[in-house]
Short mmCIF file of C-alpha atoms in Angstrom, two decimals:
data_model
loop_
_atom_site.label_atom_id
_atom_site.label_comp_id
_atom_site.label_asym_id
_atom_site.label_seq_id
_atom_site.Cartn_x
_atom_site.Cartn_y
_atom_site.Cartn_z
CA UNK G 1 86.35 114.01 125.95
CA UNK G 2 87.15 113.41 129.94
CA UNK G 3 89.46 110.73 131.17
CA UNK G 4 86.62 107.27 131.64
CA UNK G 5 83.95 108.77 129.30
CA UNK G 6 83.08 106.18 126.50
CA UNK G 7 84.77 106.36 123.01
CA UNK G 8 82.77 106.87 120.28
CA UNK G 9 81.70 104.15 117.84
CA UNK G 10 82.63 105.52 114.62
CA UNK G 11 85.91 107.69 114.95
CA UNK G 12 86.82 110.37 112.10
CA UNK G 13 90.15 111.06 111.02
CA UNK G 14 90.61 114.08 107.74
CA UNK G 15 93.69 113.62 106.11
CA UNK G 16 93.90 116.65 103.38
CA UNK G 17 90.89 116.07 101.22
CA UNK G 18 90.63 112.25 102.69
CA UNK G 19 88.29 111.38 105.62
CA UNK G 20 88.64 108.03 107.55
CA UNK G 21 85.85 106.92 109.19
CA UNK G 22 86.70 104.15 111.78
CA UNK G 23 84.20 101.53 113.29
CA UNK G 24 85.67 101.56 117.20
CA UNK G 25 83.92 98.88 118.75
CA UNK G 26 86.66 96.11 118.69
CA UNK G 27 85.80 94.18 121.86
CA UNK G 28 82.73 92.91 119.76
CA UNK G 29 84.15 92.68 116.34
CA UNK G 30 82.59 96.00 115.47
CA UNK G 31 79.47 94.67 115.58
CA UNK G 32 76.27 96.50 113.66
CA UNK G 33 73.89 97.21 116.45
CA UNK G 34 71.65 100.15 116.41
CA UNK G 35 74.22 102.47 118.18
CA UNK G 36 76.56 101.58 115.73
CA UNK G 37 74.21 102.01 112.51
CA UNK G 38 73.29 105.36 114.20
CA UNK G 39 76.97 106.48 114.85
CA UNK G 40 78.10 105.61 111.32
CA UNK G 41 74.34 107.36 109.59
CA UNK G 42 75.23 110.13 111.59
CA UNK G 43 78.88 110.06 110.33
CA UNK G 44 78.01 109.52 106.51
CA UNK G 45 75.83 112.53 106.73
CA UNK G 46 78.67 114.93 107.98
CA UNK G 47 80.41 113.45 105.18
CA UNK G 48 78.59 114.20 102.57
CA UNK G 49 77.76 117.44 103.63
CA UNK G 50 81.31 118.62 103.93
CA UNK G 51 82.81 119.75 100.81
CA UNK G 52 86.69 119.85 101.39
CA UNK G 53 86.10 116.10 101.24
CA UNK G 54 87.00 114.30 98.29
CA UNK G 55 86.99 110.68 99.01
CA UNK G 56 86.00 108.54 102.22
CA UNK G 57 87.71 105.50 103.50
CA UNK G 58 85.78 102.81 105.63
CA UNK G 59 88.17 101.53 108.77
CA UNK G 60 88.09 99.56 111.78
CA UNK G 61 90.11 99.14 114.97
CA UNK G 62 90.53 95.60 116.05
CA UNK G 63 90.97 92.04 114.94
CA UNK G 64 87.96 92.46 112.59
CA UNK G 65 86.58 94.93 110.26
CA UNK G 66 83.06 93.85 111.22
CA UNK G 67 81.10 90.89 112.04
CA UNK G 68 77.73 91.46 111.03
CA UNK G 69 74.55 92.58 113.38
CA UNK G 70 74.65 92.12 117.44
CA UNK G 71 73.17 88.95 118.02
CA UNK G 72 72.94 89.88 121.45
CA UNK G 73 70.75 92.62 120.97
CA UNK G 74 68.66 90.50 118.66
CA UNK G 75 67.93 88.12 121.14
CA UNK G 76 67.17 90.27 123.30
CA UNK G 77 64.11 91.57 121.86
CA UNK G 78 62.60 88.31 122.25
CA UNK G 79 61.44 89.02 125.51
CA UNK G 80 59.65 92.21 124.03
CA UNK G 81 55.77 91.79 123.35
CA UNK G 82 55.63 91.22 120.40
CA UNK G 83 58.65 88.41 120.34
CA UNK G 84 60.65 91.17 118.82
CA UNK G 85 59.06 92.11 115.30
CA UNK G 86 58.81 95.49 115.60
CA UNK G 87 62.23 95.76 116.93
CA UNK G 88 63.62 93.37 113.82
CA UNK G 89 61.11 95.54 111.25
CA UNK G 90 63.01 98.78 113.06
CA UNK G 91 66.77 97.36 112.63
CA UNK G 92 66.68 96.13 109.14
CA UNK G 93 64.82 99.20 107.86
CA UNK G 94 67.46 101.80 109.77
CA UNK G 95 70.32 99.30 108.37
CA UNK G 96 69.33 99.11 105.26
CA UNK G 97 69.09 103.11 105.11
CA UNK G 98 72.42 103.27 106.28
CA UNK G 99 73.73 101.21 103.69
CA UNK G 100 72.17 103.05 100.95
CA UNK G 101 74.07 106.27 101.91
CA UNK G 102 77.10 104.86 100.91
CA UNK G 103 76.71 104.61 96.83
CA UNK G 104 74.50 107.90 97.34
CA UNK G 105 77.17 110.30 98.75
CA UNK G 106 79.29 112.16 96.55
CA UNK G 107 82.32 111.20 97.42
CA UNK G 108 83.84 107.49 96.72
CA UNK G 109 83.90 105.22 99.19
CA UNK G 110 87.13 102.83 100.03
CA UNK G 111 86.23 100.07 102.24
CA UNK G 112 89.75 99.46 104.09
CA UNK G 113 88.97 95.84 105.47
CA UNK G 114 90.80 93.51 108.12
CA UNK G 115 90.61 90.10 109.59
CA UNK G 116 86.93 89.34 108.67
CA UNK G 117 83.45 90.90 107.40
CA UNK G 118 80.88 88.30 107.82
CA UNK G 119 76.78 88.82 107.42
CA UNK G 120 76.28 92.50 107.61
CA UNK G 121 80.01 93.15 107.31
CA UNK G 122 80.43 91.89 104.21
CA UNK G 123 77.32 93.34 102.93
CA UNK G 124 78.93 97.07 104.74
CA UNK G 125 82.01 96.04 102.00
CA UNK G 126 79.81 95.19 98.88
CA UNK G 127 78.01 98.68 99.46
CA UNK G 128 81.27 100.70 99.27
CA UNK G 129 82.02 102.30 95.72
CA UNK G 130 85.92 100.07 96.06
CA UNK G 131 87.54 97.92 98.84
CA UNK G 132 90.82 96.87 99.61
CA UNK G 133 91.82 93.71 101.43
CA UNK G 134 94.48 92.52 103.69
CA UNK G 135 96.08 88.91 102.91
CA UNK G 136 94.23 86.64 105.24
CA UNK G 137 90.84 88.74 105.67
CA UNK G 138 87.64 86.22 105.23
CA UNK G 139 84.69 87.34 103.96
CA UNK G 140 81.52 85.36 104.33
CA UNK G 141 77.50 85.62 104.61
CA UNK G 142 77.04 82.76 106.73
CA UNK G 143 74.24 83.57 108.58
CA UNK G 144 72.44 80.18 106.95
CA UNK G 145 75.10 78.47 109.73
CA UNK G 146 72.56 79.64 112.20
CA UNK G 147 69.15 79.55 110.33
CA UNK G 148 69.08 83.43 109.39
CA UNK G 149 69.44 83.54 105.89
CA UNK G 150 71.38 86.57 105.33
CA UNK G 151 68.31 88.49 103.27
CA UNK G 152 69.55 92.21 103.00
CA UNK G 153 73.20 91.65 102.90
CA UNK G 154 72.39 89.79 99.84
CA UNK G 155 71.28 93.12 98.28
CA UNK G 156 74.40 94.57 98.39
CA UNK G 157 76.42 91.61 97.46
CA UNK G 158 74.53 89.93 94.72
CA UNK G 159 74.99 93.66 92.51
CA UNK G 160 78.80 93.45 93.39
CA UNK G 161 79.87 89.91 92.16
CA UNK G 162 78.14 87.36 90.18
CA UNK G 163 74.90 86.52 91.14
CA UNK G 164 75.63 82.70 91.07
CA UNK G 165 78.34 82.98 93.46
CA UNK G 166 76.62 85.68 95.20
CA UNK G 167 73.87 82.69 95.99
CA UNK G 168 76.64 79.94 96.42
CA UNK G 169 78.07 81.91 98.89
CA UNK G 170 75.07 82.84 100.75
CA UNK G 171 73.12 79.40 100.70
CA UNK G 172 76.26 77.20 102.00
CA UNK G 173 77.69 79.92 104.39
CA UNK G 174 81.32 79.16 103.45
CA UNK G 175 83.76 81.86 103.77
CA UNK G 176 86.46 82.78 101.20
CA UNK G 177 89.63 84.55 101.41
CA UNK G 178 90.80 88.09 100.27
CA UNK G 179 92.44 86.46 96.90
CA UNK G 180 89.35 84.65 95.95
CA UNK G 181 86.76 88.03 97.09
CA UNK G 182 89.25 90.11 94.58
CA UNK G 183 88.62 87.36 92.27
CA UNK G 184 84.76 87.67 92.37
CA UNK G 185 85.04 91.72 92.56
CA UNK G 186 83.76 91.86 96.07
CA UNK G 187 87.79 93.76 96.51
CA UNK G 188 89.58 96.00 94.41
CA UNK G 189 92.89 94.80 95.62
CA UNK G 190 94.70 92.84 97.68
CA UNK G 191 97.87 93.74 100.44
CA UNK G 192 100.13 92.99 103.16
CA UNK G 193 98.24 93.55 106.44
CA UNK G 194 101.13 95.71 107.70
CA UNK G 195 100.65 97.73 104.11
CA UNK G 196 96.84 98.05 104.55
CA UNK G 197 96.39 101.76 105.65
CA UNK G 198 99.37 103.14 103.80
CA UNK G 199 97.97 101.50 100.26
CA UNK G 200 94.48 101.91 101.02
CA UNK G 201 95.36 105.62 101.95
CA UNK G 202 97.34 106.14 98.31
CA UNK G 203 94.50 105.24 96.66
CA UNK G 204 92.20 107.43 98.26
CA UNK G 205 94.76 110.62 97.72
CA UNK G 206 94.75 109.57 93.84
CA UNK G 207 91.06 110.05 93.42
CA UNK G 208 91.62 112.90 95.57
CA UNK G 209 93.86 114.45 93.61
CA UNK G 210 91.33 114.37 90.46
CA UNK G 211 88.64 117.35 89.61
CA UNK G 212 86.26 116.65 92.57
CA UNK G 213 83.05 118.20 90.63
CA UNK G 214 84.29 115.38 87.57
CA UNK G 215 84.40 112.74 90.37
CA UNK G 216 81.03 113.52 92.36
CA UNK G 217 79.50 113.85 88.58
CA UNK G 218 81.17 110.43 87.66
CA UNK G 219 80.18 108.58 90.28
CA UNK G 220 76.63 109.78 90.39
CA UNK G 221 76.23 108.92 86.59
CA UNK G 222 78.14 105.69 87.33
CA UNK G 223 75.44 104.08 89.86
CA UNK G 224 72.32 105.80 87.84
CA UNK G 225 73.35 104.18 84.57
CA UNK G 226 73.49 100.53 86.43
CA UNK G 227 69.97 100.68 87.37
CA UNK G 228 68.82 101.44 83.37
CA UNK G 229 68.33 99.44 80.77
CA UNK G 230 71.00 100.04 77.67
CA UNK G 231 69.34 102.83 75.64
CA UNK G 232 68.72 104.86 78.58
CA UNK G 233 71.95 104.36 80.42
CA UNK G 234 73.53 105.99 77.10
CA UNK G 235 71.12 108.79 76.93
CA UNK G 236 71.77 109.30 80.59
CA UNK G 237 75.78 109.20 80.53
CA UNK G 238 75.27 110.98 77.06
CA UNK G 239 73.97 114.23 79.12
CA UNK G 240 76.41 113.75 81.99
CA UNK G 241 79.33 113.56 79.65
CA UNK G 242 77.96 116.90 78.08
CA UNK G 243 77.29 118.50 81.39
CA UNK G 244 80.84 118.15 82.08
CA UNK G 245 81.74 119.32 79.09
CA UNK G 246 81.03 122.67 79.47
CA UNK G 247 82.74 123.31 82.84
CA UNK G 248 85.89 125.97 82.82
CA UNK G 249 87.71 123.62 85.22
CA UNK G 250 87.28 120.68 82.31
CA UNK G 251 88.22 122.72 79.50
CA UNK G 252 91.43 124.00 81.20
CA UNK G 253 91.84 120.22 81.90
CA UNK G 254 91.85 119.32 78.80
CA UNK G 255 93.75 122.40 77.52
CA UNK G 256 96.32 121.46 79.85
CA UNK G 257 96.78 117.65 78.32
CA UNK G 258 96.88 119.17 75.16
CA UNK G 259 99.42 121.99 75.97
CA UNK G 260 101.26 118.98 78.03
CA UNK G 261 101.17 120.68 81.44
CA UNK G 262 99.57 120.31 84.35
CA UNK G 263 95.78 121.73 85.34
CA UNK G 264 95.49 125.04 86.93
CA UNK G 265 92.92 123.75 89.07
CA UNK G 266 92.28 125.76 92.17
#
């Protein structure tokens, strides 16, 4: 890249078998307009094409993590022909898309989130596999504060807390903090903003350190299994479990607990 071209949107940063993505759009709170939702599609695709990687974290430069879609370029496609529908119909659809790809790659996905994730932020957090929080972040779906109820951010966050406070939340438009989203499971834990990389990071090299194909199997079954109703979930897991099973890698695994050593995993 030349000295006064623009930076990307979404940075990427491999750390062993760890990739960072970072949202790089601070001066506008790391918005989600279609550049961005492009950048970061673009970005989970590389991702979960690449093999070395074992586990992706979610980041952001700047005072916020992200604050939803860019009103900006929503009003803006007022003055289109059509007051902007096709435009809105084109957004939402690409967004939700995006959003999607994050429980479907294989690897987990650790939402590392700062200063606030409002509207579509929050809903970019409740799509991530596990999140972790700095003290002080606010998290909020407040788009009701404006008239736009926040539809497809409710999606995401309404399967990753309680429904009822999924709706509370989304019908008043009140934020709440990092200790009361860890509360609701919206965050897997909570830390000291100076702490957030370095603990987000650890957590990302544990799962790393696991058997990746037990991982990318785990999570698969993991999402499948939410979707079914009780009988099949078990007959679904039951195969998975089996599946395992009979890999060389789990057998020498287990071997190795039993023999009270570690894996010789390659």
């Amino acid at each position: 890249m030349k000295d006064g071209d623009p930076q990307p949107l979404v940075l990427r940063q491999d750390r062993g078998h760890v990739a960072r993505l970072i949202l790089n759009s601070p001066t506008n709170y790391n918005a989600l307009s279609t550049a961005m939702i492009d950048a970061l599609s673009d970005a989970l695709d590389e991702i979960a094409a690449d093999d070395r990687i074992r586990v992706l974290v979610l980041a952001a430069r700047g005072k916020a993590f992200c604050a939803g879609h860019d009103l900006r370029e929503i009003q803006g496609a007022r003055n289109d022909s059509d007051d902007g529908r096709a435009a809105y119909e084109r957004l939402f659809s690409h967004c939700s898309a995006m959003m999607q790809k994050l429980p479907a790659l294989p690897q987990p996905v650790i939402a590392e989130v700062q200063g606030i994730a409002t509207a579509a932020g929050c809903q970019l957090v409740a799509s991530c596999d596990m999140a972790v929080a700095a003290e002080g972040v606010r998290f909020g779906v407040n788009g009701v504060n404006i008239g736009l109820f926040c539809s497809t951010p409710m999606v995401a966050l309404s399967r990753a807390i309680p429904p009822r406070a999924a709706f509370e939340l989304l019908i008043t438009g009140e934020f709440i903090d990092a200790a009361r989203a860890r509360a609701l499971g919206l965050v897997n834990r909570v830390v000291l903003p100076e702490a957030l990389e370095a603990e987000t990071m650890a957590l990302a090299e544990t799962i790393a350190g696991k058997l990746p194909a037990a991982v990318r199997m785990g999570k698969r079954a993991f999402h499948a299994q939410a979707r079914m109703g009780l009988a099949d979930a078990y007959a679904s897991t039951g195969a998975v479990i089996c599946e395992n099973l009979m890999r060389p890698d789990t057998a020498e695994g287990i071997q190795a607990f039993l023999e009270k050593r570690p894996p010789n995993w390659d």
